[in-house]
């Protein structure tokens, strides 16, 4: 690494030593950007990297809400407004007990480059709360969302910051959040994406992340003369991204052998077909069902309890052609990566954000398999969020076919840009470098053009 990138990394570690996920995201990014330092000295001169690692604004607030027993509960709310050089802050809200500044800063940092890759005018942001939606009633979730939005509403706006969903935030939560904003402000404007199609939402937004992941992976495979037809795929998670990844993989003629949640792993060697997928979707949408229930319903499946504390995940030991981690950060460690490669997996497409540890990343690189980082491969979700913003500005609603077609085009464009950035500045097929570099170049140009802000 160049002295300047190493010094910046040392600085980040020094000022925020208790933010391991943020340090991890910055480490991976700087390793890629190091390739540019000699060719593009203006990046160093204008201290673009030093500015990028410092959020433009961090908002933290109290979220008081009343539970069903009439007790007052207090959670912590956040919004990281990371970078607005190319457009309004844009990125999801996560509701999960693990949420903290480190996790949200890593997500907001990644989001900045992901949004740039979509080609749409969106800056980077992320937010959420340590509220745990599991086991909460609809009314509790609604009261939490109303309180959360009561504070958040003063910081967002259709041209300022447009949140959306992430882990624990789907259509139900976005509906409650949007209702409260509208009631407080007496305005119907696109301040959130992922809304229901009856009140300004875009068709295909729920499907977009999973579909986009498969579209980009298909473009990469096609460039290698390969396809999904008849191939076995591993998918982790069982939420929004996992479900629509499976759906599109099935459309493409692939066989899907796994799913998971935070309690366990499901292995179904006979294949997760449309009927079984419908069962997962219904359970999740109605009452956040568990993967264990699938194994009770479909006896051919094997359920293995697994909560992440083990030293490797049995899901990644299943023999397959392609793998799609769609649960959460750092779900693939070095041992998992070794299992994947040893079992013949040729492509890892990241539906989740930063699902591979730095050691797993390094191993994928060394082994030469096709490794598509989340900031490129899961960009379909935020891309359709951008299309939802466009529809809201126009006061129009496009058909599902129109949106899907644009999503496909955006994912193809992302393939072209990460592929050519890899070839020009790094090594062929290094999509991790390609995505970091291609995403960065546009943000950097916009930051330099707008002076020292
Ligand atoms: P959901 O809440 O719909 O589903 C999350 C899934 O991952 C659930 O199966 C959940 O299991 C599992 N999971 C969550 N946290 C953990 C954990 N700590 N350990 C093990 N399993 C876990 O979220 P999404 O599907 O929306 O998000 C999944 C990933 O995709 C995240 O990394 C998110 O940032 C990323 N992403 C999401 C986008 C979107 O549009 N929604 C867009 C781009 C990326 P359980 O139910 O047991 O908690
Ligand atoms: O990580 C992500 O890209 C998301 N959670 C979606 C963000 C969005 O604004 O749609």
PDB file of N, CA and C in Angstrom, residues 315-358:
ATOM      1  N   UNK A 315     -23.890 -24.645   5.890  1.00  0.00           N
ATOM      2  CA  UNK A 315     -24.513 -24.279   4.607  1.00  0.00           C
ATOM      3  C   UNK A 315     -23.462 -24.184   3.497  1.00  0.00           C
ATOM      4  N   UNK A 316     -22.300 -23.640   3.846  1.00  0.00           N
ATOM      5  CA  UNK A 316     -21.265 -23.432   2.827  1.00  0.00           C
ATOM      6  C   UNK A 316     -20.464 -24.702   2.549  1.00  0.00           C
ATOM      7  N   UNK A 317     -20.885 -25.824   3.159  1.00  0.00           N
ATOM      8  CA  UNK A 317     -20.196 -27.100   2.894  1.00  0.00           C
ATOM      9  C   UNK A 317     -20.947 -27.958   1.889  1.00  0.00           C
ATOM     10  N   UNK A 318     -22.085 -27.456   1.431  1.00  0.00           N
ATOM     11  CA  UNK A 318     -22.877 -28.229   0.473  1.00  0.00           C
ATOM     12  C   UNK A 318     -22.259 -28.070  -0.919  1.00  0.00           C
ATOM     13  N   UNK A 319     -22.159 -29.173  -1.631  1.00  0.00           N
ATOM     14  CA  UNK A 319     -21.553 -29.129  -2.973  1.00  0.00           C
ATOM     15  C   UNK A 319     -22.450 -28.336  -3.924  1.00  0.00           C
ATOM     16  N   UNK A 320     -21.863 -27.361  -4.618  1.00  0.00           N
ATOM     17  CA  UNK A 320     -22.700 -26.521  -5.496  1.00  0.00           C
ATOM     18  C   UNK A 320     -21.830 -25.830  -6.539  1.00  0.00           C
ATOM     19  N   UNK A 321     -22.515 -25.152  -7.486  1.00  0.00           N
ATOM     20  CA  UNK A 321     -21.791 -24.414  -8.532  1.00  0.00           C
ATOM     21  C   UNK A 321     -21.622 -22.934  -8.166  1.00  0.00           C
ATOM     22  N   UNK A 322     -22.691 -22.357  -7.611  1.00  0.00           N
ATOM     23  CA  UNK A 322     -22.662 -20.914  -7.307  1.00  0.00           C
ATOM     24  C   UNK A 322     -23.238 -20.676  -5.916  1.00  0.00           C
ATOM     25  N   UNK A 323     -22.765 -19.603  -5.249  1.00  0.00           N
ATOM     26  CA  UNK A 323     -23.236 -19.331  -3.877  1.00  0.00           C
ATOM     27  C   UNK A 323     -23.657 -17.876  -3.720  1.00  0.00           C
ATOM     28  N   UNK A 324     -24.769 -17.669  -2.997  1.00  0.00           N
ATOM     29  CA  UNK A 324     -25.325 -16.334  -2.829  1.00  0.00           C
ATOM     30  C   UNK A 324     -25.625 -16.037  -1.355  1.00  0.00           C
ATOM     31  N   UNK A 325     -24.652 -15.479  -0.644  1.00  0.00           N
ATOM     32  CA  UNK A 325     -24.912 -15.108   0.746  1.00  0.00           C
ATOM     33  C   UNK A 325     -25.887 -13.933   0.811  1.00  0.00           C
ATOM     34  N   UNK A 326     -27.031 -14.116   1.451  1.00  0.00           N
ATOM     35  CA  UNK A 326     -28.083 -13.088   1.468  1.00  0.00           C
ATOM     36  C   UNK A 326     -28.614 -12.829   2.869  1.00  0.00           C
ATOM     37  N   UNK A 327     -27.792 -13.069   3.904  1.00  0.00           N
ATOM     38  CA  UNK A 327     -28.279 -12.841   5.273  1.00  0.00           C
ATOM     39  C   UNK A 327     -27.680 -11.577   5.865  1.00  0.00           C
ATOM     40  N   UNK A 328     -26.370 -11.604   6.174  1.00  0.00           N
ATOM     41  CA  UNK A 328     -25.818 -10.475   6.928  1.00  0.00           C
ATOM     42  C   UNK A 328     -24.292 -10.390   6.770  1.00  0.00           C
ATOM     43  N   UNK A 329     -23.708  -9.373   7.404  1.00  0.00           N
ATOM     44  CA  UNK A 329     -22.253  -9.171   7.261  1.00  0.00           C
ATOM     45  C   UNK A 329     -21.467 -10.305   7.938  1.00  0.00           C
ATOM     46  N   UNK A 330     -20.321 -10.596   7.357  1.00  0.00           N
ATOM     47  CA  UNK A 330     -19.355 -11.556   7.912  1.00  0.00           C
ATOM     48  C   UNK A 330     -19.936 -12.954   8.133  1.00  0.00           C
ATOM     49  N   UNK A 331     -20.870 -13.348   7.290  1.00  0.00           N
ATOM     50  CA  UNK A 331     -21.430 -14.699   7.421  1.00  0.00           C
ATOM     51  C   UNK A 331     -20.554 -15.746   6.735  1.00  0.00           C
ATOM     52  N   UNK A 332     -19.520 -15.322   5.987  1.00  0.00           N
ATOM     53  CA  UNK A 332     -18.576 -16.271   5.378  1.00  0.00           C
ATOM     54  C   UNK A 332     -17.187 -15.960   5.926  1.00  0.00           C
ATOM     55  N   UNK A 333     -16.642 -16.870   6.731  1.00  0.00           N
ATOM     56  CA  UNK A 333     -15.277 -16.648   7.234  1.00  0.00           C
ATOM     57  C   UNK A 333     -14.295 -17.458   6.382  1.00  0.00           C
ATOM     58  N   UNK A 334     -13.036 -17.431   6.777  1.00  0.00           N
ATOM     59  CA  UNK A 334     -12.011 -18.098   5.963  1.00  0.00           C
ATOM     60  C   UNK A 334     -12.330 -19.583   5.771  1.00  0.00           C
ATOM     61  N   UNK A 335     -12.735 -20.226   6.848  1.00  0.00           N
ATOM     62  CA  UNK A 335     -13.032 -21.667   6.762  1.00  0.00           C
ATOM     63  C   UNK A 335     -14.197 -21.918   5.791  1.00  0.00           C
ATOM     64  N   UNK A 336     -15.217 -21.077   5.883  1.00  0.00           N
ATOM     65  CA  UNK A 336     -16.360 -21.210   4.966  1.00  0.00           C
ATOM     66  C   UNK A 336     -15.901 -21.021   3.519  1.00  0.00           C
ATOM     67  N   UNK A 337     -15.057 -20.018   3.318  1.00  0.00           N
ATOM     68  CA  UNK A 337     -14.565 -19.733   1.963  1.00  0.00           C
ATOM     69  C   UNK A 337     -13.779 -20.934   1.433  1.00  0.00           C
ATOM     70  N   UNK A 338     -12.997 -21.538   2.313  1.00  0.00           N
ATOM     71  CA  UNK A 338     -12.212 -22.716   1.899  1.00  0.00           C
ATOM     72  C   UNK A 338     -13.147 -23.870   1.523  1.00  0.00           C
ATOM     73  N   UNK A 339     -14.213 -24.036   2.319  1.00  0.00           N
ATOM     74  CA  UNK A 339     -15.189 -25.096   1.990  1.00  0.00           C
ATOM     75  C   UNK A 339     -15.825 -24.845   0.630  1.00  0.00           C
ATOM     76  N   UNK A 340     -16.208 -23.602   0.400  1.00  0.00           N
ATOM     77  CA  UNK A 340     -16.873 -23.269  -0.869  1.00  0.00           C
ATOM     78  C   UNK A 340     -15.973 -23.614  -2.056  1.00  0.00           C
ATOM     79  N   UNK A 341     -14.745 -23.165  -1.966  1.00  0.00           N
ATOM     80  CA  UNK A 341     -13.828 -23.378  -3.097  1.00  0.00           C
ATOM     81  C   UNK A 341     -13.524 -24.874  -3.252  1.00  0.00           C
ATOM     82  N   UNK A 342     -13.309 -25.546  -2.124  1.00  0.00           N
ATOM     83  CA  UNK A 342     -12.995 -26.982  -2.183  1.00  0.00           C
ATOM     84  C   UNK A 342     -14.152 -27.777  -2.795  1.00  0.00           C
ATOM     85  N   UNK A 343     -15.377 -27.282  -2.592  1.00  0.00           N
ATOM     86  CA  UNK A 343     -16.549 -27.997  -3.118  1.00  0.00           C
ATOM     87  C   UNK A 343     -16.911 -27.611  -4.538  1.00  0.00           C
ATOM     88  N   UNK A 344     -16.078 -26.817  -5.155  1.00  0.00           N
ATOM     89  CA  UNK A 344     -16.262 -26.544  -6.579  1.00  0.00           C
ATOM     90  C   UNK A 344     -17.092 -25.324  -6.924  1.00  0.00           C
ATOM     91  N   UNK A 345     -17.401 -24.477  -5.918  1.00  0.00           N
ATOM     92  CA  UNK A 345     -18.175 -23.264  -6.225  1.00  0.00           C
ATOM     93  C   UNK A 345     -17.333 -22.341  -7.105  1.00  0.00           C
ATOM     94  N   UNK A 346     -17.950 -21.860  -8.203  1.00  0.00           N
ATOM     95  CA  UNK A 346     -17.188 -21.038  -9.166  1.00  0.00           C
ATOM     96  C   UNK A 346     -17.522 -19.555  -9.097  1.00  0.00           C
ATOM     97  N   UNK A 347     -18.654 -19.230  -8.453  1.00  0.00           N
ATOM     98  CA  UNK A 347     -19.038 -17.811  -8.351  1.00  0.00           C
ATOM     99  C   UNK A 347     -19.702 -17.571  -7.002  1.00  0.00           C
ATOM    100  N   UNK A 348     -19.258 -16.495  -6.325  1.00  0.00           N
ATOM    101  CA  UNK A 348     -19.918 -16.051  -5.096  1.00  0.00           C
ATOM    102  C   UNK A 348     -20.485 -14.664  -5.374  1.00  0.00           C
ATOM    103  N   UNK A 349     -21.796 -14.553  -5.376  1.00  0.00           N
ATOM    104  CA  UNK A 349     -22.465 -13.270  -5.623  1.00  0.00           C
ATOM    105  C   UNK A 349     -23.100 -12.799  -4.327  1.00  0.00           C
ATOM    106  N   UNK A 350     -22.667 -11.637  -3.856  1.00  0.00           N
ATOM    107  CA  UNK A 350     -23.085 -11.194  -2.526  1.00  0.00           C
ATOM    108  C   UNK A 350     -24.403 -10.421  -2.557  1.00  0.00           C
ATOM    109  N   UNK A 351     -25.455 -11.037  -2.004  1.00  0.00           N
ATOM    110  CA  UNK A 351     -26.725 -10.332  -1.845  1.00  0.00           C
ATOM    111  C   UNK A 351     -26.695  -9.471  -0.601  1.00  0.00           C
ATOM    112  N   UNK A 352     -26.054  -9.979   0.441  1.00  0.00           N
ATOM    113  CA  UNK A 352     -25.913  -9.204   1.679  1.00  0.00           C
ATOM    114  C   UNK A 352     -24.810  -8.165   1.510  1.00  0.00           C
ATOM    115  N   UNK A 353     -24.748  -7.237   2.432  1.00  0.00           N
ATOM    116  CA  UNK A 353     -23.658  -6.262   2.440  1.00  0.00           C
ATOM    117  C   UNK A 353     -22.493  -6.821   3.243  1.00  0.00           C
ATOM    118  N   UNK A 354     -21.320  -6.856   2.622  1.00  0.00           N
ATOM    119  CA  UNK A 354     -20.069  -7.328   3.247  1.00  0.00           C
ATOM    120  C   UNK A 354     -20.224  -8.680   3.947  1.00  0.00           C
ATOM    121  N   UNK A 355     -20.767  -9.688   3.257  1.00  0.00           N
ATOM    122  CA  UNK A 355     -20.952 -10.990   3.914  1.00  0.00           C
ATOM    123  C   UNK A 355     -19.654 -11.768   4.118  1.00  0.00           C
ATOM    124  N   UNK A 356     -18.573 -11.364   3.448  1.00  0.00           N
ATOM    125  CA  UNK A 356     -17.315 -12.119   3.581  1.00  0.00           C
ATOM    126  C   UNK A 356     -16.324 -11.331   4.439  1.00  0.00           C
ATOM    127  N   UNK A 357     -15.661 -12.038   5.340  1.00  0.00           N
ATOM    128  CA  UNK A 357     -14.618 -11.389   6.147  1.00  0.00           C
ATOM    129  C   UNK A 357     -13.435 -11.036   5.243  1.00  0.00           C
ATOM    130  N   UNK A 358     -12.525 -10.226   5.751  1.00  0.00           N
ATOM    131  CA  UNK A 358     -11.345  -9.852   4.942  1.00  0.00           C
ATOM    132  C   UNK A 358     -10.539 -11.099   4.564  1.00  0.00           C
TER     133      UNK A 358
END
